[in-house]
Amino acid sequence: MDPAGKDRTTEHKARVKRLRKIIIAAVLVMLILPTVLSIVALARIGSLDKQITQLTDLIVEMNANMNLSVHESQEPVTRAAEGPTPLQERKLSASGNGTVSSDDPYEGLKKVYLTFDDGPSQYTDDILDILEDYDVKATFFVNGHEGFEAQYLRIALEGHSLGMHSYSHVYSSVYSDLDGFAEDLYQIQSLIRDITGQECKLYRFPGGSSNAVHHIPMAECIEYLDAKGIRYFDWNVSGGDALSEPHSASQIVNDVCAQVKAIDNDTVVILLHDAAGKRSTVEALPVIIEKLQAMDNVVLLPITDETEEIQHIRP
Ligand SMILES: [Zn+2]
């Protein structure tokens, strides 16, 4: 072959090679681009989902608090005023004793229960450290959060009460139908049992029993809990720390202390949150405890079988 012909062949080969590279690159881009875009879209959907849940939480919390202030003149329903709970009835009939014991070591005192919803979180250890410093026991109404096994266990081991606050805290699935409610309850109860060995019998409804997001009648959920010997607790004092614009630590302190002082009830259940973004709650906690301990008619306790329920609704 003459040199010119050889050159043409080499050039042709090079062009074919370039073309092949371009085609391969184009195919790769066509394959990779949709995958990358899908991943980005999924991540975006995930974060939007989270924001929707947080906003719904906020609305529910506000509704519950509004309910509370609208019905301020009425005492929240307490079981003691209504007679024994099904659980107490079972205990009474089991013991064959028809009278409720009256030896209350805290008689005449305001029994104040600090409760933390939505944990465990990045703040659980801080909250537990503060409670330990002040030798105070509290109650944690927890959700199912992976990677926080040590915190569930620490809550239990340090003598605080563990309560269930649903596994998912997703209103649409917890309150979709009774099967969904039962499945979610089973999940959170099993999680607590697997980690701590405790058979948890305390519950706080996501959004409270007076929430406006349920699809099934709350009466059905309450009946279901009753049948399982599980008691639910709402609150009659709120720290206001669930708002999207979180209250400052001093606002939380002032709100809580003013409500505790004003409330005409021996049982005071304070709603606080153990959740991402609730740093001001952690900052407020030592001051809340100091101010409450300085009140001479107040005792800080964890919720137990003996605690009188505070409930927004009781069908
Ligand atoms: Zn919650």
PDB file of C-alpha atoms and ligand atoms in Angstrom:
ATOM      1  CA  MET A   1       0.000   0.000   0.000  1.00  0.00           C
ATOM      2  CA  ASP A   2       1.263   3.484  -0.822  1.00  0.00           C
ATOM      3  CA  PRO A   3       2.002   5.816   2.122  1.00  0.00           C
ATOM      4  CA  ALA A   4      -1.024   8.006   1.282  1.00  0.00           C
ATOM      5  CA  GLY A   5      -3.339   4.953   1.364  1.00  0.00           C
ATOM      6  CA  LYS A   6      -1.758   3.828   4.655  1.00  0.00           C
ATOM      7  CA  ASP A   7      -2.370   7.293   6.133  1.00  0.00           C
ATOM      8  CA  ARG A   8      -6.028   7.186   5.081  1.00  0.00           C
ATOM      9  CA  THR A   9      -6.505   3.755   6.679  1.00  0.00           C
ATOM     10  CA  THR A  10      -4.878   4.903   9.952  1.00  0.00           C
ATOM     11  CA  GLU A  11      -7.004   8.043   9.919  1.00  0.00           C
ATOM     12  CA  HIS A  12     -10.145   5.978   9.231  1.00  0.00           C
ATOM     13  CA  LYS A  13      -9.307   3.623  12.114  1.00  0.00           C
ATOM     14  CA  ALA A  14      -8.727   6.565  14.430  1.00  0.00           C
ATOM     15  CA  ARG A  15     -12.086   8.077  13.410  1.00  0.00           C
ATOM     16  CA  VAL A  16     -13.874   4.765  14.030  1.00  0.00           C
ATOM     17  CA  LYS A  17     -12.161   4.532  17.420  1.00  0.00           C
ATOM     18  CA  ARG A  18     -13.220   8.098  18.305  1.00  0.00           C
ATOM     19  CA  LEU A  19     -16.765   7.390  17.167  1.00  0.00           C
ATOM     20  CA  ARG A  20     -16.891   4.233  19.250  1.00  0.00           C
ATOM     21  CA  LYS A  21     -15.678   6.163  22.304  1.00  0.00           C
ATOM     22  CA  ILE A  22     -18.331   8.820  21.718  1.00  0.00           C
ATOM     23  CA  ILE A  23     -21.059   6.178  21.379  1.00  0.00           C
ATOM     24  CA  ILE A  24     -19.900   4.356  24.531  1.00  0.00           C
ATOM     25  CA  ALA A  25     -19.774   7.660  26.421  1.00  0.00           C
ATOM     26  CA  ALA A  26     -23.263   8.581  25.185  1.00  0.00           C
ATOM     27  CA  VAL A  27     -24.660   5.177  26.212  1.00  0.00           C
ATOM     28  CA  LEU A  28     -23.020   5.479  29.636  1.00  0.00           C
ATOM     29  CA  VAL A  29     -24.442   8.965  30.116  1.00  0.00           C
ATOM     30  CA  MET A  30     -27.878   7.725  29.052  1.00  0.00           C
ATOM     31  CA  LEU A  31     -27.635   4.906  31.594  1.00  0.00           C
ATOM     32  CA  ILE A  32     -26.054   6.821  34.476  1.00  0.00           C
ATOM     33  CA  LEU A  33     -27.921  10.115  34.202  1.00  0.00           C
ATOM     34  CA  PRO A  34     -31.420   8.726  34.930  1.00  0.00           C
ATOM     35  CA  THR A  35     -30.014   6.719  37.856  1.00  0.00           C
ATOM     36  CA  VAL A  36     -28.335   9.789  39.347  1.00  0.00           C
ATOM     37  CA  LEU A  37     -31.453  11.883  38.783  1.00  0.00           C
ATOM     38  CA  SER A  38     -33.615   9.186  40.409  1.00  0.00           C
ATOM     39  CA  ILE A  39     -31.343   9.092  43.461  1.00  0.00           C
ATOM     40  CA  VAL A  40     -31.448  12.887  43.762  1.00  0.00           C
ATOM     41  CA  ALA A  41     -35.248  12.868  43.372  1.00  0.00           C
ATOM     42  CA  LEU A  42     -35.629  10.121  45.993  1.00  0.00           C
ATOM     43  CA  ALA A  43     -33.464  12.022  48.454  1.00  0.00           C
ATOM     44  CA  ARG A  44     -35.524  15.145  47.832  1.00  0.00           C
ATOM     45  CA  ILE A  45     -38.796  13.227  48.343  1.00  0.00           C
ATOM     46  CA  GLY A  46     -37.387  11.791  51.570  1.00  0.00           C
ATOM     47  CA  SER A  47     -36.534  15.231  52.930  1.00  0.00           C
ATOM     48  CA  LEU A  48     -39.909  16.648  51.837  1.00  0.00           C
ATOM     49  CA  ASP A  49     -41.614  13.715  53.549  1.00  0.00           C
ATOM     50  CA  LYS A  50     -39.747  14.551  56.729  1.00  0.00           C
ATOM     51  CA  GLN A  51     -40.763  18.194  56.491  1.00  0.00           C
ATOM     52  CA  ILE A  52     -44.414  17.204  55.974  1.00  0.00           C
ATOM     53  CA  THR A  53     -44.281  14.953  59.040  1.00  0.00           C
ATOM     54  CA  GLN A  54     -42.735  17.768  61.098  1.00  0.00           C
ATOM     55  CA  LEU A  55     -45.369  20.243  59.932  1.00  0.00           C
ATOM     56  CA  THR A  56     -48.202  17.801  60.616  1.00  0.00           C
ATOM     57  CA  ASP A  57     -46.699  17.190  64.057  1.00  0.00           C
ATOM     58  CA  LEU A  58     -46.723  20.893  64.677  1.00  0.00           C
ATOM     59  CA  ILE A  59     -50.348  21.293  63.597  1.00  0.00           C
ATOM     60  CA  VAL A  60     -51.411  18.370  65.746  1.00  0.00           C
ATOM     61  CA  GLU A  61     -49.488  19.686  68.727  1.00  0.00           C
ATOM     62  CA  MET A  62     -51.066  23.119  68.289  1.00  0.00           C
ATOM     63  CA  ASN A  63     -54.531  21.568  67.985  1.00  0.00           C
ATOM     64  CA  ALA A  64     -53.984  19.541  71.112  1.00  0.00           C
ATOM     65  CA  ASN A  65     -52.771  22.607  73.003  1.00  0.00           C
ATOM     66  CA  MET A  66     -55.738  24.638  71.757  1.00  0.00           C
ATOM     67  CA  ASN A  67     -58.047  21.871  72.908  1.00  0.00           C
ATOM     68  CA  LEU A  68     -56.367  22.028  76.258  1.00  0.00           C
ATOM     69  CA  SER A  69     -56.854  25.762  76.667  1.00  0.00           C
ATOM     70  CA  VAL A  70     -60.429  25.659  75.332  1.00  0.00           C
ATOM     71  CA  HIS A  71     -61.274  23.042  77.948  1.00  0.00           C
ATOM     72  CA  GLU A  72     -59.171  24.661  80.638  1.00  0.00           C
ATOM     73  CA  SER A  73     -62.170  25.134  82.882  1.00  0.00           C
ATOM     74  CA  GLN A  74     -62.863  21.412  82.755  1.00  0.00           C
ATOM     75  CA  GLU A  75     -60.423  19.183  84.533  1.00  0.00           C
ATOM     76  CA  PRO A  76     -58.776  16.721  82.191  1.00  0.00           C
ATOM     77  CA  VAL A  77     -60.395  13.359  82.645  1.00  0.00           C
ATOM     78  CA  THR A  78     -58.705  11.439  85.387  1.00  0.00           C
ATOM     79  CA  ARG A  79     -59.435   7.833  85.958  1.00  0.00           C
ATOM     80  CA  ALA A  80     -59.409   8.170  89.745  1.00  0.00           C
ATOM     81  CA  ALA A  81     -62.489  10.379  89.532  1.00  0.00           C
ATOM     82  CA  GLU A  82     -64.194   7.798  87.364  1.00  0.00           C
ATOM     83  CA  GLY A  83     -63.416   4.756  89.415  1.00  0.00           C
ATOM     84  CA  PRO A  84     -60.849   2.053  88.897  1.00  0.00           C
ATOM     85  CA  THR A  85     -59.376   1.408  85.465  1.00  0.00           C
ATOM     86  CA  PRO A  86     -59.874  -2.001  83.867  1.00  0.00           C
ATOM     87  CA  LEU A  87     -56.300  -2.719  84.894  1.00  0.00           C
ATOM     88  CA  GLN A  88     -56.963  -1.717  88.484  1.00  0.00           C
ATOM     89  CA  GLU A  89     -60.202  -3.707  88.430  1.00  0.00           C
ATOM     90  CA  ARG A  90     -58.294  -6.771  87.324  1.00  0.00           C
ATOM     91  CA  LYS A  91     -55.676  -6.188  90.026  1.00  0.00           C
ATOM     92  CA  LEU A  92     -58.366  -5.675  92.653  1.00  0.00           C
ATOM     93  CA  SER A  93     -60.277  -8.786  91.713  1.00  0.00           C
ATOM     94  CA  ALA A  94     -57.024 -10.744  91.524  1.00  0.00           C
ATOM     95  CA  SER A  95     -56.097  -9.663  95.053  1.00  0.00           C
ATOM     96  CA  GLY A  96     -59.669 -10.125  96.275  1.00  0.00           C
ATOM     97  CA  ASN A  97     -59.394  -6.725  97.937  1.00  0.00           C
ATOM     98  CA  GLY A  98     -62.297  -4.393  97.270  1.00  0.00           C
ATOM     99  CA  THR A  99     -60.694  -1.193  98.551  1.00  0.00           C
ATOM    100  CA  VAL A 100     -58.103   1.035  96.911  1.00  0.00           C
ATOM    101  CA  SER A 101     -55.071   1.573  99.115  1.00  0.00           C
ATOM    102  CA  SER A 102     -54.887   5.139 100.397  1.00  0.00           C
ATOM    103  CA  ASP A 103     -51.327   5.154 101.722  1.00  0.00           C
ATOM    104  CA  ASP A 104     -49.987   7.667  99.264  1.00  0.00           C
ATOM    105  CA  PRO A 105     -46.528   8.774 100.415  1.00  0.00           C
ATOM    106  CA  TYR A 106     -46.935  12.020  98.473  1.00  0.00           C
ATOM    107  CA  GLU A 107     -50.365  12.975  99.725  1.00  0.00           C
ATOM    108  CA  GLY A 108     -50.865  16.740  99.762  1.00  0.00           C
ATOM    109  CA  LEU A 109     -48.063  17.278  97.246  1.00  0.00           C
ATOM    110  CA  LYS A 110     -48.283  18.133  93.566  1.00  0.00           C
ATOM    111  CA  LYS A 111     -46.970  15.091  91.754  1.00  0.00           C
ATOM    112  CA  VAL A 112     -45.133  16.386  88.709  1.00  0.00           C
ATOM    113  CA  TYR A 113     -44.124  14.072  85.875  1.00  0.00           C
ATOM    114  CA  LEU A 114     -41.557  15.200  83.314  1.00  0.00           C
ATOM    115  CA  THR A 115     -42.278  13.382  80.056  1.00  0.00           C
ATOM    116  CA  PHE A 116     -40.166  13.383  76.884  1.00  0.00           C
ATOM    117  CA  ASP A 117     -41.735  12.424  73.548  1.00  0.00           C
ATOM    118  CA  ASP A 118     -40.307  11.327  70.193  1.00  0.00           C
ATOM    119  CA  GLY A 119     -36.903  10.020  71.355  1.00  0.00           C
ATOM    120  CA  PRO A 120     -34.430   8.566  71.547  1.00  0.00           C
ATOM    121  CA  SER A 121     -32.429  11.245  69.794  1.00  0.00           C
ATOM    122  CA  GLN A 122     -29.019  12.851  69.750  1.00  0.00           C
ATOM    123  CA  TYR A 123     -30.088  14.632  72.969  1.00  0.00           C
ATOM    124  CA  THR A 124     -31.180  11.610  75.020  1.00  0.00           C
ATOM    125  CA  ASP A 125     -27.798  11.206  76.693  1.00  0.00           C
ATOM    126  CA  ASP A 126     -27.690  14.909  77.611  1.00  0.00           C
ATOM    127  CA  ILE A 127     -31.195  14.696  79.089  1.00  0.00           C
ATOM    128  CA  LEU A 128     -30.269  11.561  81.038  1.00  0.00           C
ATOM    129  CA  ASP A 129     -27.084  13.200  82.330  1.00  0.00           C
ATOM    130  CA  ILE A 130     -29.069  16.203  83.593  1.00  0.00           C
ATOM    131  CA  LEU A 131     -31.688  13.978  85.252  1.00  0.00           C
ATOM    132  CA  GLU A 132     -28.874  12.021  86.902  1.00  0.00           C
ATOM    133  CA  ASP A 133     -27.204  15.222  88.152  1.00  0.00           C
ATOM    134  CA  TYR A 134     -30.442  16.272  89.853  1.00  0.00           C
ATOM    135  CA  ASP A 135     -31.395  12.745  90.919  1.00  0.00           C
ATOM    136  CA  VAL A 136     -34.733  13.026  89.119  1.00  0.00           C
ATOM    137  CA  LYS A 137     -36.611  10.209  87.390  1.00  0.00           C
ATOM    138  CA  ALA A 138     -38.710  10.979  84.313  1.00  0.00           C
ATOM    139  CA  THR A 139     -40.737   9.223  81.632  1.00  0.00           C
ATOM    140  CA  PHE A 140     -39.726   8.757  77.997  1.00  0.00           C
ATOM    141  CA  PHE A 141     -42.457   8.037  75.427  1.00  0.00           C
ATOM    142  CA  VAL A 142     -40.305   6.644  72.650  1.00  0.00           C
ATOM    143  CA  ASN A 143     -40.630   5.838  68.972  1.00  0.00           C
ATOM    144  CA  GLY A 144     -38.769   3.206  66.965  1.00  0.00           C
ATOM    145  CA  HIS A 145     -35.395   4.711  66.072  1.00  0.00           C
ATOM    146  CA  GLU A 146     -32.606   2.534  64.722  1.00  0.00           C
ATOM    147  CA  GLY A 147     -29.124   2.951  66.160  1.00  0.00           C
ATOM    148  CA  PHE A 148     -30.288   4.146  69.587  1.00  0.00           C
ATOM    149  CA  GLU A 149     -30.289   0.786  71.384  1.00  0.00           C
ATOM    150  CA  ALA A 150     -27.879   2.131  74.031  1.00  0.00           C
ATOM    151  CA  GLN A 151     -30.240   5.014  74.808  1.00  0.00           C
ATOM    152  CA  TYR A 152     -33.366   2.827  75.223  1.00  0.00           C
ATOM    153  CA  LEU A 153     -31.331   0.642  77.518  1.00  0.00           C
ATOM    154  CA  ARG A 154     -29.886   3.567  79.478  1.00  0.00           C
ATOM    155  CA  ILE A 155     -33.374   5.013  80.069  1.00  0.00           C
ATOM    156  CA  ALA A 156     -34.495   1.679  81.509  1.00  0.00           C
ATOM    157  CA  LEU A 157     -31.329   0.942  83.498  1.00  0.00           C
ATOM    158  CA  GLU A 158     -31.266   4.368  85.146  1.00  0.00           C
ATOM    159  CA  GLY A 159     -34.747   3.881  86.581  1.00  0.00           C
ATOM    160  CA  HIS A 160     -36.773   6.109  84.273  1.00  0.00           C
ATOM    161  CA  SER A 161     -40.097   4.941  82.891  1.00  0.00           C
ATOM    162  CA  LEU A 162     -40.351   3.848  79.281  1.00  0.00           C
ATOM    163  CA  GLY A 163     -43.596   4.441  77.449  1.00  0.00           C
ATOM    164  CA  MET A 164     -44.604   3.835  73.845  1.00  0.00           C
ATOM    165  CA  HIS A 165     -45.332   6.704  71.475  1.00  0.00           C
ATOM    166  CA  SER A 166     -45.970   4.469  68.424  1.00  0.00           C
ATOM    167  CA  TYR A 167     -43.214   2.901  66.347  1.00  0.00           C
ATOM    168  CA  SER A 168     -43.424   5.092  63.263  1.00  0.00           C
ATOM    169  CA  HIS A 169     -45.109   8.282  64.518  1.00  0.00           C
ATOM    170  CA  VAL A 170     -46.529   8.532  60.986  1.00  0.00           C
ATOM    171  CA  TYR A 171     -50.155   9.512  61.531  1.00  0.00           C
ATOM    172  CA  SER A 172     -51.383   8.078  58.248  1.00  0.00           C
ATOM    173  CA  SER A 173     -50.168   4.609  59.179  1.00  0.00           C
ATOM    174  CA  VAL A 174     -50.700   4.640  62.975  1.00  0.00           C
ATOM    175  CA  TYR A 175     -54.297   5.846  62.597  1.00  0.00           C
ATOM    176  CA  SER A 176     -55.149   4.319  59.190  1.00  0.00           C
ATOM    177  CA  ASP A 177     -57.213   1.468  60.611  1.00  0.00           C
ATOM    178  CA  LEU A 178     -57.212  -0.682  63.725  1.00  0.00           C
ATOM    179  CA  ASP A 179     -54.934  -3.284  62.096  1.00  0.00           C
ATOM    180  CA  GLY A 180     -52.374  -0.569  61.340  1.00  0.00           C
ATOM    181  CA  PHE A 181     -52.619   0.726  64.902  1.00  0.00           C
ATOM    182  CA  ALA A 182     -52.223  -2.797  66.325  1.00  0.00           C
ATOM    183  CA  GLU A 183     -49.265  -3.619  64.059  1.00  0.00           C
ATOM    184  CA  ASP A 184     -47.476  -0.393  64.993  1.00  0.00           C
ATOM    185  CA  LEU A 185     -48.119  -1.002  68.705  1.00  0.00           C
ATOM    186  CA  TYR A 186     -46.765  -4.544  68.372  1.00  0.00           C
ATOM    187  CA  GLN A 187     -43.597  -3.179  66.719  1.00  0.00           C
ATOM    188  CA  ILE A 188     -42.771  -0.622  69.412  1.00  0.00           C
ATOM    189  CA  GLN A 189     -43.678  -2.970  72.264  1.00  0.00           C
ATOM    190  CA  SER A 190     -41.478  -5.701  70.766  1.00  0.00           C
ATOM    191  CA  LEU A 191     -38.579  -3.291  70.223  1.00  0.00           C
ATOM    192  CA  ILE A 192     -38.640  -2.189  73.869  1.00  0.00           C
ATOM    193  CA  ARG A 193     -38.975  -5.804  75.041  1.00  0.00           C
ATOM    194  CA  ASP A 194     -36.069  -6.978  72.849  1.00  0.00           C
ATOM    195  CA  ILE A 195     -33.725  -4.243  74.056  1.00  0.00           C
ATOM    196  CA  THR A 196     -34.697  -3.845  77.720  1.00  0.00           C
ATOM    197  CA  GLY A 197     -36.637  -6.990  78.585  1.00  0.00           C
ATOM    198  CA  GLN A 198     -39.503  -4.770  79.804  1.00  0.00           C
ATOM    199  CA  GLU A 199     -43.135  -5.413  78.912  1.00  0.00           C
ATOM    200  CA  CYS A 200     -44.141  -1.820  78.304  1.00  0.00           C
ATOM    201  CA  LYS A 201     -47.665  -0.885  79.433  1.00  0.00           C
ATOM    202  CA  LEU A 202     -47.617   2.909  79.028  1.00  0.00           C
ATOM    203  CA  TYR A 203     -48.687   4.706  75.884  1.00  0.00           C
ATOM    204  CA  ARG A 204     -48.931   8.229  74.589  1.00  0.00           C
ATOM    205  CA  PHE A 205     -50.839   8.706  71.364  1.00  0.00           C
ATOM    206  CA  PRO A 206     -48.894  10.535  68.640  1.00  0.00           C
ATOM    207  CA  GLY A 207     -50.501  13.984  68.702  1.00  0.00           C
ATOM    208  CA  GLY A 208     -52.260  13.104  71.978  1.00  0.00           C
ATOM    209  CA  SER A 209     -55.628  11.392  72.358  1.00  0.00           C
ATOM    210  CA  SER A 210     -57.295  14.636  71.222  1.00  0.00           C
ATOM    211  CA  ASN A 211     -55.456  14.659  67.895  1.00  0.00           C
ATOM    212  CA  ALA A 212     -57.331  15.703  64.784  1.00  0.00           C
ATOM    213  CA  VAL A 213     -55.503  13.372  62.403  1.00  0.00           C
ATOM    214  CA  HIS A 214     -57.039   9.973  63.176  1.00  0.00           C
ATOM    215  CA  HIS A 215     -58.976   8.087  60.486  1.00  0.00           C
ATOM    216  CA  ILE A 216     -60.333   5.503  62.903  1.00  0.00           C
ATOM    217  CA  PRO A 217     -62.332   6.530  65.964  1.00  0.00           C
ATOM    218  CA  MET A 218     -59.947   7.078  68.868  1.00  0.00           C
ATOM    219  CA  ALA A 219     -62.393   5.051  70.980  1.00  0.00           C
ATOM    220  CA  GLU A 220     -61.340   1.955  69.034  1.00  0.00           C
ATOM    221  CA  CYS A 221     -57.661   2.587  69.731  1.00  0.00           C
ATOM    222  CA  ILE A 222     -58.382   3.233  73.405  1.00  0.00           C
ATOM    223  CA  GLU A 223     -60.436   0.037  73.671  1.00  0.00           C
ATOM    224  CA  TYR A 224     -57.609  -1.866  72.032  1.00  0.00           C
ATOM    225  CA  LEU A 225     -55.103  -0.514  74.571  1.00  0.00           C
ATOM    226  CA  ASP A 226     -57.509  -1.254  77.442  1.00  0.00           C
ATOM    227  CA  ALA A 227     -57.854  -4.851  76.279  1.00  0.00           C
ATOM    228  CA  LYS A 228     -54.071  -5.192  76.398  1.00  0.00           C
ATOM    229  CA  GLY A 229     -53.803  -3.610  79.858  1.00  0.00           C
ATOM    230  CA  ILE A 230     -51.985  -0.588  78.419  1.00  0.00           C
ATOM    231  CA  ARG A 231     -52.719   2.826  79.961  1.00  0.00           C
ATOM    232  CA  TYR A 232     -52.357   6.049  78.001  1.00  0.00           C
ATOM    233  CA  PHE A 233     -51.264   9.443  79.218  1.00  0.00           C
ATOM    234  CA  ASP A 234     -51.741  12.870  77.692  1.00  0.00           C
ATOM    235  CA  TRP A 235     -50.467  15.996  79.433  1.00  0.00           C
ATOM    236  CA  ASN A 236     -51.845  19.037  81.239  1.00  0.00           C
ATOM    237  CA  VAL A 237     -48.737  21.224  80.935  1.00  0.00           C
ATOM    238  CA  SER A 238     -46.861  21.774  77.688  1.00  0.00           C
ATOM    239  CA  GLY A 239     -43.356  23.152  77.240  1.00  0.00           C
ATOM    240  CA  GLY A 240     -44.294  24.443  73.788  1.00  0.00           C
ATOM    241  CA  ASP A 241     -41.086  22.956  72.440  1.00  0.00           C
ATOM    242  CA  ALA A 242     -42.761  21.189  69.510  1.00  0.00           C
ATOM    243  CA  LEU A 243     -43.255  24.376  67.548  1.00  0.00           C
ATOM    244  CA  SER A 244     -41.303  24.716  64.302  1.00  0.00           C
ATOM    245  CA  GLU A 245     -39.953  28.015  65.628  1.00  0.00           C
ATOM    246  CA  PRO A 246     -38.677  26.442  68.823  1.00  0.00           C
ATOM    247  CA  HIS A 247     -39.236  28.355  72.025  1.00  0.00           C
ATOM    248  CA  SER A 248     -36.072  29.641  73.631  1.00  0.00           C
ATOM    249  CA  ALA A 249     -34.913  27.859  76.761  1.00  0.00           C
ATOM    250  CA  SER A 250     -36.151  30.702  78.961  1.00  0.00           C
ATOM    251  CA  GLN A 251     -39.582  30.690  77.258  1.00  0.00           C
ATOM    252  CA  ILE A 252     -39.894  26.964  77.929  1.00  0.00           C
ATOM    253  CA  VAL A 253     -38.873  27.444  81.567  1.00  0.00           C
ATOM    254  CA  ASN A 254     -41.337  30.300  82.084  1.00  0.00           C
ATOM    255  CA  ASP A 255     -44.207  28.494  80.314  1.00  0.00           C
ATOM    256  CA  VAL A 256     -43.742  25.291  82.250  1.00  0.00           C
ATOM    257  CA  CYS A 257     -43.329  26.912  85.668  1.00  0.00           C
ATOM    258  CA  ALA A 258     -46.275  29.285  85.198  1.00  0.00           C
ATOM    259  CA  GLN A 259     -48.548  26.403  84.162  1.00  0.00           C
ATOM    260  CA  VAL A 260     -47.405  24.156  87.014  1.00  0.00           C
ATOM    261  CA  LYS A 261     -48.094  26.922  89.526  1.00  0.00           C
ATOM    262  CA  ALA A 262     -51.506  27.734  88.038  1.00  0.00           C
ATOM    263  CA  ILE A 263     -52.838  24.230  87.606  1.00  0.00           C
ATOM    264  CA  ASP A 264     -55.435  23.075  90.083  1.00  0.00           C
ATOM    265  CA  ASN A 265     -54.624  19.396  90.011  1.00  0.00           C
ATOM    266  CA  ASP A 266     -52.401  17.202  92.169  1.00  0.00           C
ATOM    267  CA  THR A 267     -51.207  15.363  89.083  1.00  0.00           C
ATOM    268  CA  VAL A 268     -49.161  17.407  86.627  1.00  0.00           C
ATOM    269  CA  VAL A 269     -47.868  15.792  83.447  1.00  0.00           C
ATOM    270  CA  ILE A 270     -45.435  18.005  81.546  1.00  0.00           C
ATOM    271  CA  LEU A 271     -44.966  17.486  77.810  1.00  0.00           C
ATOM    272  CA  LEU A 272     -41.424  18.025  76.527  1.00  0.00           C
ATOM    273  CA  HIS A 273     -39.571  16.620  73.539  1.00  0.00           C
ATOM    274  CA  ASP A 274     -36.418  14.584  73.093  1.00  0.00           C
ATOM    275  CA  ALA A 275     -35.881  15.131  69.393  1.00  0.00           C
ATOM    276  CA  ALA A 276     -33.610  16.554  66.725  1.00  0.00           C
ATOM    277  CA  GLY A 277     -33.662  20.349  66.766  1.00  0.00           C
ATOM    278  CA  LYS A 278     -34.919  20.549  70.368  1.00  0.00           C
ATOM    279  CA  ARG A 279     -31.683  21.855  71.847  1.00  0.00           C
ATOM    280  CA  SER A 280     -33.529  24.548  73.808  1.00  0.00           C
ATOM    281  CA  THR A 281     -35.399  21.833  75.741  1.00  0.00           C
ATOM    282  CA  VAL A 282     -32.072  20.414  76.925  1.00  0.00           C
ATOM    283  CA  GLU A 283     -30.916  23.902  77.931  1.00  0.00           C
ATOM    284  CA  ALA A 284     -34.187  24.564  79.757  1.00  0.00           C
ATOM    285  CA  LEU A 285     -34.230  21.277  81.657  1.00  0.00           C
ATOM    286  CA  PRO A 286     -31.803  22.039  84.527  1.00  0.00           C
ATOM    287  CA  VAL A 287     -33.575  25.352  85.230  1.00  0.00           C
ATOM    288  CA  ILE A 288     -37.029  23.712  85.084  1.00  0.00           C
ATOM    289  CA  ILE A 289     -35.893  21.067  87.566  1.00  0.00           C
ATOM    290  CA  GLU A 290     -34.306  23.633  89.904  1.00  0.00           C
ATOM    291  CA  LYS A 291     -37.426  25.831  89.865  1.00  0.00           C
ATOM    292  CA  LEU A 292     -39.752  22.872  90.418  1.00  0.00           C
ATOM    293  CA  GLN A 293     -37.601  21.474  93.222  1.00  0.00           C
ATOM    294  CA  ALA A 294     -37.658  24.912  94.849  1.00  0.00           C
ATOM    295  CA  MET A 295     -41.480  24.741  95.072  1.00  0.00           C
ATOM    296  CA  ASP A 296     -42.155  23.220  98.476  1.00  0.00           C
ATOM    297  CA  ASN A 297     -45.343  21.389  97.449  1.00  0.00           C
ATOM    298  CA  VAL A 298     -43.883  19.619  94.406  1.00  0.00           C
ATOM    299  CA  VAL A 299     -42.402  16.157  93.989  1.00  0.00           C
ATOM    300  CA  LEU A 300     -40.896  14.995  90.689  1.00  0.00           C
ATOM    301  CA  LEU A 301     -41.736  11.397  89.815  1.00  0.00           C
ATOM    302  CA  PRO A 302     -41.659   8.930  86.912  1.00  0.00           C
ATOM    303  CA  ILE A 303     -45.010   7.618  85.648  1.00  0.00           C
ATOM    304  CA  THR A 304     -45.761   4.205  87.132  1.00  0.00           C
ATOM    305  CA  ASP A 305     -48.723   1.854  87.565  1.00  0.00           C
ATOM    306  CA  GLU A 306     -49.830   4.030  90.486  1.00  0.00           C
ATOM    307  CA  THR A 307     -49.936   7.285  88.537  1.00  0.00           C
ATOM    308  CA  GLU A 308     -53.320   8.842  87.963  1.00  0.00           C
ATOM    309  CA  GLU A 309     -53.897   9.262  84.232  1.00  0.00           C
ATOM    310  CA  ILE A 310     -54.171  12.648  82.598  1.00  0.00           C
ATOM    311  CA  GLN A 311     -56.237  12.162  79.463  1.00  0.00           C
ATOM    312  CA  HIS A 312     -57.649  14.673  76.992  1.00  0.00           C
ATOM    313  CA  ILE A 313     -60.445  12.367  75.903  1.00  0.00           C
ATOM    314  CA  ARG A 314     -62.046   9.374  77.499  1.00  0.00           C
ATOM    315  CA  PRO A 315     -64.900   7.853  75.491  1.00  0.00           C
TER     316      PRO A 315
HETATM  317 ZN    ZN B   1     -44.755  12.962  69.198  1.00  0.00          ZN
END
